[in-house]
C-alpha positions as a Markdown table, in Angstrom:
| # | Residue | x | y | z |
|---|---|---|---|---|
| 1 | Met | -65.8 | -50.0 | -3.9 |
| 2 | Lys | -67.9 | -52.4 | -6.1 |
| 3 | Leu | -65.7 | -55.0 | -7.8 |
| 4 | Ile | -65.8 | -55.1 | -11.5 |
| 5 | Ser | -66.7 | -58.5 | -13.0 |
| 6 | Gln | -64.1 | -59.4 | -15.6 |
| 7 | Asn | -65.8 | -62.6 | -16.7 |
| 8 | Pro | -63.2 | -63.8 | -19.2 |
| 9 | Glu | -65.5 | -66.5 | -20.6 |
| 10 | Arg | -68.0 | -63.7 | -21.6 |
| 11 | Tyr | -65.6 | -60.9 | -22.7 |
| 12 | Ser | -62.5 | -61.1 | -24.9 |
| 13 | Lys | -60.6 | -59.1 | -27.5 |
| 14 | Gln | -59.8 | -60.0 | -31.0 |
| 15 | Gly | -57.8 | -57.4 | -32.8 |
| 16 | Ser | -59.7 | -54.1 | -32.7 |
| 17 | Ser | -62.9 | -55.7 | -31.5 |
| 18 | Trp | -64.6 | -56.8 | -28.3 |
| 19 | Val | -66.1 | -60.3 | -28.5 |
| 20 | Ile | -69.1 | -60.8 | -26.2 |
| 21 | Ser | -70.4 | -64.4 | -25.8 |
| 22 | Ala | -73.6 | -64.8 | -23.9 |
| 23 | Ser | -73.3 | -68.6 | -24.1 |
| 24 | Lys | -71.7 | -71.3 | -26.1 |
| 25 | Thr | -74.9 | -71.8 | -28.1 |
| 26 | Val | -75.3 | -68.1 | -29.1 |
| 27 | Thr | -73.3 | -66.5 | -31.8 |
| 28 | Pro | -70.8 | -64.0 | -30.2 |
| 29 | Ile | -71.3 | -60.3 | -30.8 |
| 30 | Lys | -68.4 | -58.2 | -32.0 |
| 31 | Leu | -68.1 | -54.5 | -31.1 |
| 32 | Pro | -65.4 | -52.0 | -32.0 |
| 33 | Ile | -63.0 | -51.2 | -29.2 |
| 34 | Gly | -63.3 | -47.5 | -28.4 |
| 35 | Val | -60.4 | -45.1 | -28.9 |
| 36 | Pro | -58.8 | -44.7 | -25.5 |
| 37 | Leu | -58.2 | -41.2 | -24.1 |
| 38 | Ser | -54.6 | -40.2 | -24.6 |
| 39 | Asn | -54.3 | -37.5 | -22.0 |
| 40 | Leu | -55.4 | -39.3 | -18.8 |
| 41 | Lys | -53.6 | -38.1 | -15.7 |
| 42 | Pro | -54.0 | -39.6 | -12.2 |
| 43 | Leu | -54.0 | -36.3 | -10.3 |
| 44 | Ile | -57.2 | -36.3 | -8.3 |
| 45 | Leu | -58.4 | -38.4 | -5.3 |
| 46 | Ala | -62.1 | -39.1 | -6.2 |
| 47 | Asp | -62.6 | -42.6 | -7.7 |
| 48 | Gly | -64.9 | -43.6 | -10.5 |
| 49 | Ile | -65.1 | -40.2 | -12.2 |
| 50 | Ile | -63.1 | -38.2 | -14.8 |
| 51 | Val | -62.7 | -34.4 | -14.8 |
| 52 | Lys | -61.8 | -32.7 | -18.0 |
| 53 | Val | -59.6 | -29.6 | -17.5 |
| 54 | Gly | -58.5 | -28.1 | -20.8 |
| 55 | Glu | -57.1 | -30.9 | -22.8 |
| 56 | Ser | -56.3 | -33.1 | -19.8 |
| 57 | Tyr | -58.5 | -35.8 | -18.3 |
| 58 | Leu | -58.0 | -36.1 | -14.5 |
| 59 | Cys | -58.7 | -39.3 | -12.6 |
| 60 | Ser | -57.5 | -41.1 | -9.4 |
| 61 | Ile | -54.7 | -43.6 | -9.6 |
| 62 | Thr | -57.2 | -46.3 | -8.5 |
| 63 | Thr | -59.5 | -45.5 | -11.4 |
| 64 | Leu | -56.6 | -45.4 | -13.8 |
| 65 | Asn | -55.4 | -48.9 | -12.7 |
| 66 | Leu | -58.9 | -50.3 | -12.9 |
| 67 | Ile | -59.3 | -49.0 | -16.5 |
| 68 | Lys | -56.0 | -50.5 | -17.5 |
| 69 | Gln | -56.8 | -53.9 | -15.8 |
| 70 | Ser | -60.4 | -54.1 | -17.0 |
| 71 | Asn | -61.4 | -56.8 | -19.4 |
| 72 | Asn | -65.0 | -55.6 | -19.3 |
| 73 | Pro | -66.2 | -53.4 | -22.2 |
| 74 | His | -68.9 | -51.9 | -20.0 |
| 75 | Tyr | -66.4 | -50.4 | -17.6 |
| 76 | Asp | -64.8 | -47.8 | -19.7 |
| 77 | Ile | -64.6 | -44.1 | -20.3 |
| 78 | Val | -65.2 | -44.3 | -24.0 |
| 79 | Gln | -67.9 | -46.0 | -26.0 |
| 80 | Asn | -67.3 | -49.6 | -27.2 |
| 81 | Gly | -70.0 | -49.8 | -29.8 |
| 82 | Ala | -73.7 | -50.3 | -29.2 |
| 83 | Val | -76.2 | -53.2 | -29.2 |
| 84 | Lys | -79.8 | -53.3 | -30.2 |
| 85 | Val | -82.2 | -54.3 | -27.4 |
| 86 | Lys | -85.8 | -54.5 | -28.8 |
| 87 | Asp | -86.4 | -51.1 | -30.2 |
| 88 | Lys | -83.6 | -49.3 | -28.4 |
| 89 | Glu | -79.9 | -48.9 | -29.0 |
| 90 | Val | -77.9 | -49.4 | -25.8 |
| 91 | Ile | -74.4 | -48.0 | -25.6 |
| 92 | Val | -71.6 | -50.3 | -24.3 |
| 93 | Gly | -69.1 | -48.5 | -22.2 |
| 94 | Lys | -69.0 | -44.8 | -21.2 |
| 95 | Thr | -69.9 | -45.8 | -17.6 |
| 96 | Ile | -67.2 | -43.8 | -16.1 |
| 97 | Lys | -68.7 | -40.3 | -16.2 |
| 98 | Ile | -66.7 | -37.3 | -17.4 |
| 99 | Ile | -67.4 | -33.8 | -16.0 |
| 100 | Glu | -65.8 | -30.8 | -17.7 |
| 101 | Leu | -64.4 | -27.8 | -16.0 |
| 102 | Lys | -64.6 | -25.1 | -18.7 |
| 103 | Leu | -61.7 | -22.8 | -18.3 |
| 104 | Ala | -63.3 | -20.0 | -20.4 |
| 105 | Asn | -66.2 | -19.9 | -18.0 |
| 106 | Leu | -63.8 | -19.8 | -15.1 |
| 107 | Thr | -61.9 | -16.9 | -16.6 |
| 108 | Ala | -65.1 | -14.9 | -16.9 |
| 109 | Ile | -66.0 | -15.6 | -13.3 |
| 110 | Met | -62.5 | -14.5 | -12.2 |
| 111 | Asp | -62.9 | -11.2 | -14.2 |
| 112 | Glu | -66.2 | -10.5 | -12.4 |
| 113 | Arg | -64.7 | -11.3 | -9.0 |
| 114 | Asp | -61.8 | -8.9 | -9.6 |
| 115 | Val | -64.2 | -5.9 | -9.3 |
| 116 | Leu | -65.9 | -7.3 | -6.2 |
| 117 | Asn | -62.5 | -8.1 | -4.7 |
| 118 | Lys | -61.4 | -4.5 | -5.1 |
| 119 | Asn | -64.6 | -3.4 | -3.4 |
| 120 | Ala | -63.4 | -5.4 | -0.4 |
| 121 | Gly | -60.0 | -3.8 | -0.5 |
| 122 | Ala | -58.3 | -6.8 | -2.2 |
| 123 | Val | -55.7 | -5.6 | -4.6 |
| 124 | Asp | -54.8 | -9.0 | -6.0 |
| 125 | Val | -56.1 | -12.5 | -5.7 |
| 126 | Val | -54.3 | -15.7 | -6.7 |
| 127 | Tyr | -57.0 | -17.8 | -8.4 |
| 128 | Gly | -56.8 | -21.6 | -8.7 |
| 129 | Gly | -56.2 | -21.3 | -12.5 |
| 130 | Glu | -53.2 | -19.1 | -11.8 |
| 131 | Thr | -51.3 | -21.5 | -9.5 |
| 132 | Gln | -48.2 | -23.7 | -10.2 |
| 133 | Leu | -48.7 | -26.3 | -12.9 |
| 134 | Val | -48.7 | -30.0 | -12.1 |
| 135 | Glu | -48.4 | -32.0 | -15.3 |
| 136 | Gly | -49.8 | -29.0 | -17.1 |
| 137 | Val | -52.8 | -28.6 | -14.8 |
| 138 | Pro | -52.9 | -25.7 | -12.2 |
| 139 | Lys | -52.5 | -27.1 | -8.7 |
| 140 | Gly | -55.1 | -24.8 | -7.3 |
| 141 | Leu | -57.7 | -26.4 | -9.6 |
| 142 | Ile | -56.7 | -29.9 | -8.6 |
| 143 | Asp | -57.0 | -28.9 | -4.9 |
| 144 | Gln | -60.5 | -27.4 | -5.6 |
| 145 | Ile | -61.6 | -30.5 | -7.5 |
| 146 | Asn | -60.5 | -32.7 | -4.6 |
| 147 | Tyr | -62.3 | -30.6 | -2.1 |
| 148 | Thr | -65.5 | -30.7 | -4.2 |
| 149 | Leu | -65.5 | -34.5 | -5.0 |
| 150 | Asn | -63.6 | -36.1 | -2.1 |
| 151 | Glu | -65.1 | -35.8 | 1.4 |
| 152 | Glu | -61.7 | -36.2 | 3.1 |
| 153 | Ser | -60.1 | -33.3 | 1.3 |
| 154 | Lys | -59.8 | -30.0 | 3.0 |
| 155 | Arg | -60.8 | -26.7 | 1.5 |
| 156 | Pro | -57.7 | -25.2 | -0.2 |
| 157 | Lys | -56.4 | -21.9 | 1.2 |
| 158 | Asp | -56.9 | -18.6 | -0.6 |
| 159 | Glu | -54.0 | -16.2 | -1.2 |
| 160 | Tyr | -54.8 | -12.5 | -1.6 |
| 161 | Ser | -53.1 | -9.1 | -1.2 |
| 162 | Ile | -55.1 | -6.5 | 0.8 |
| 163 | Phe | -54.8 | -2.7 | 0.7 |
| 164 | Asp | -52.9 | -1.9 | 3.9 |
| 165 | Phe | -55.3 | 0.5 | 5.8 |
| 166 | Tyr | -53.3 | -0.2 | 9.0 |
| 167 | Thr | -50.1 | 1.4 | 7.6 |
| 168 | Met | -52.2 | 4.4 | 6.4 |
| 169 | Val | -53.0 | 5.3 | 10.0 |
| 170 | Asp | -49.9 | 4.1 | 11.7 |
| 171 | Phe | -48.3 | 7.5 | 12.6 |
| 172 | Lys | -45.5 | 5.7 | 14.5 |
| 173 | Asn | -44.1 | 4.0 | 11.4 |
| 174 | Asn | -45.5 | 6.1 | 8.6 |
| 175 | Glu | -44.5 | 9.7 | 8.4 |
| 176 | Lys | -47.4 | 10.4 | 6.1 |
| 177 | Ala | -49.8 | 9.5 | 8.8 |
| 178 | Ser | -48.8 | 12.2 | 11.3 |
| 179 | His | -52.2 | 13.9 | 11.0 |
| 180 | Tyr | -53.6 | 10.9 | 13.0 |
| 181 | Lys | -51.7 | 12.2 | 16.1 |
| 182 | Ile | -52.7 | 15.5 | 17.7 |
| 183 | Thr | -50.7 | 15.4 | 21.0 |
| 184 | Pro | -47.7 | 17.5 | 19.8 |
| 185 | Leu | -50.1 | 20.2 | 18.6 |
| 186 | Leu | -51.9 | 20.3 | 21.9 |
| 187 | Val | -48.6 | 20.7 | 23.8 |
| 188 | Gln | -47.3 | 23.4 | 21.4 |
| 189 | Thr | -50.4 | 25.5 | 21.5 |
| 190 | Gln | -51.4 | 25.0 | 25.1 |
| 191 | Gln | -52.7 | 28.2 | 26.7 |
| 192 | Ala | -51.2 | 29.6 | 29.9 |
| 193 | Asp | -53.3 | 29.4 | 33.1 |
| 194 | Thr | -54.1 | 33.1 | 33.3 |
| 195 | Ile | -53.2 | 34.4 | 29.8 |
| 196 | Phe | -55.3 | 34.0 | 26.6 |
| 197 | Asp | -53.0 | 33.9 | 23.5 |
| 198 | Pro | -55.1 | 34.4 | 20.4 |
| 199 | Ala | -52.1 | 33.6 | 18.2 |
| 200 | Lys | -51.8 | 30.1 | 19.8 |
| 201 | Leu | -55.5 | 29.6 | 19.3 |
| 202 | Arg | -55.3 | 30.6 | 15.7 |
| 203 | Glu | -52.3 | 28.2 | 15.2 |
| 204 | Tyr | -54.2 | 25.4 | 16.8 |
| 205 | Leu | -57.3 | 25.9 | 14.7 |
| 206 | Ile | -55.4 | 26.2 | 11.5 |
| 207 | Glu | -53.4 | 23.0 | 12.3 |
| 208 | Val | -56.5 | 21.1 | 13.3 |
| 209 | Ala | -58.2 | 22.2 | 10.1 |
| 210 | Asp | -55.2 | 21.0 | 8.0 |
| 211 | Lys | -55.3 | 17.6 | 9.8 |
| 212 | Leu | -59.1 | 17.4 | 9.2 |
| 213 | Lys | -58.5 | 18.1 | 5.6 |
| 214 | Leu | -56.1 | 15.1 | 5.3 |
| 215 | Leu | -58.4 | 12.9 | 7.3 |
| 216 | Glu | -61.2 | 13.7 | 4.9 |
| 217 | Ile | -59.0 | 12.9 | 2.0 |
| 218 | Asp | -58.3 | 9.5 | 3.6 |
| 219 | Phe | -62.1 | 9.1 | 4.3 |
| 220 | Asn | -62.9 | 9.7 | 0.6 |
| 221 | Leu | -60.1 | 7.3 | -0.4 |
| 222 | Ile | -61.6 | 4.6 | 1.7 |
| 223 | Gln | -65.0 | 5.2 | 0.2 |
| 224 | Asp | -63.5 | 5.1 | -3.3 |
| 225 | Val | -62.3 | 1.6 | -2.5 |
| 226 | Phe | -65.4 | 0.1 | -0.9 |
| 227 | Tyr | -68.0 | 1.9 | -3.1 |
| 228 | Glu | -66.3 | 2.4 | -6.4 |
| 229 | Ala | -63.5 | -0.3 | -6.4 |
| 230 | Lys | -61.0 | 2.4 | -7.1 |
| 231 | Leu | -57.6 | 1.8 | -5.5 |
| 232 | Pro | -54.8 | 4.4 | -5.3 |
| 233 | Asn | -51.8 | 4.0 | -7.6 |
| 234 | Asn | -49.0 | 1.8 | -6.1 |
| 235 | Pro | -50.9 | 1.0 | -2.9 |
| 236 | Asn | -49.2 | -0.5 | 0.1 |
| 237 | Thr | -50.4 | -4.1 | 0.6 |
| 238 | Tyr | -50.0 | -7.2 | 2.7 |
| 239 | Thr | -50.6 | -10.8 | 1.8 |
| 240 | Glu | -52.9 | -13.3 | 3.5 |
| 241 | Thr | -53.0 | -17.0 | 2.9 |
| 242 | Lys | -55.8 | -18.6 | 4.8 |
| 243 | Gln | -58.7 | -21.0 | 4.5 |
| 244 | Ala | -62.1 | -19.3 | 3.8 |
| 245 | Ser | -64.8 | -19.8 | 6.4 |
| 246 | Gln | -68.6 | -19.8 | 5.9 |
| 247 | Asp | -70.2 | -16.4 | 5.7 |
| 248 | Thr | -72.4 | -16.1 | 8.8 |
| 249 | Asp | -73.8 | -12.7 | 7.9 |
| 250 | Thr | -77.6 | -13.0 | 7.7 |
| 251 | Asn | -78.2 | -9.5 | 6.4 |
| 252 | Ile | -78.5 | -10.2 | 2.7 |
| 253 | Asn | -80.0 | -6.7 | 2.0 |
| 254 | His | -77.1 | -4.5 | 2.8 |
| 255 | Thr | -77.8 | -0.8 | 2.9 |
| 256 | Val | -74.9 | 1.3 | 1.5 |
| 257 | Arg | -74.7 | 5.0 | 1.3 |
| 258 | Arg | -71.8 | 7.2 | 0.3 |
| 259 | Tyr | -71.2 | 10.4 | 2.1 |
| 260 | Asn | -68.7 | 12.8 | 0.4 |
| 261 | Arg | -66.8 | 15.0 | 2.8 |
| 262 | Thr | -65.4 | 18.3 | 1.6 |
| 263 | Thr | -61.7 | 19.1 | 2.1 |
| 264 | Val | -62.2 | 22.8 | 2.8 |
| 265 | Gly | -59.6 | 24.1 | 5.3 |
| 266 | Phe | -60.0 | 26.5 | 8.3 |
| 267 | Val | -61.5 | 29.9 | 7.3 |
| 268 | Asp | -59.2 | 32.4 | 9.0 |
| 269 | Asn | -61.1 | 35.6 | 9.5 |
| 270 | Val | -61.3 | 37.5 | 12.8 |
| 271 | Leu | -58.4 | 35.7 | 14.4 |
| 272 | Asn | -56.2 | 36.7 | 11.5 |
| 273 | Arg | -56.7 | 40.3 | 12.3 |
| 274 | Ile | -55.8 | 39.9 | 16.0 |
| 275 | Lys | -52.2 | 41.0 | 16.7 |
């Protein structure tokens, strides 16, 4: 880090003014001391920069200490007056840059992402702005700022709840998923070696048709999620907390088509009349 020249012979304070003396033979210049920021919080790791989040100004502890210790009007967040140099006005101070994270814009982005997240089967996502507060600032935003501005910081983990498609088909633990298992039906309606039983065949076809009807309902439900971002009421979910990785999918022109399956059951005709 570059050391800041304090130069006490050149810079001093008198009351509410900076006094700048170029030399003993030149009349000193007096400039107003800028009004310091009142909501400066040492919550980020990057040095030499300020991030405005809402009404808070975030900086590193190193930057905060340098500001407090500085006796140089040029090294400051705020403006300490201006001087005329030839035909230009040169601002003194404001050398520590402030970047602003606009929370209103962030909220709009979150609202847009909510629909896209549902298309991916994500029922709920914990955004950085919704995390636990640290001195009035969401910790998730602090972590993201650190990841963006500090090369040693790791990417923060994302937390999201996903529609549990696994439970939907788990016939061992979900009684509503029994239509995903056909073994009992095969045993129940198995034909004898030398005798053809039309009633068993009819029972088998009807049961298979009923299962297919339920499978097609599930199929359309899955399409509702991925194509229409429509989730069922009170869906079963599970929560993931993991670090996002770079998307390696090179197909940027995805082709998506929706195919609606009907849920018509087995048409019982001839077999219904066999006794």
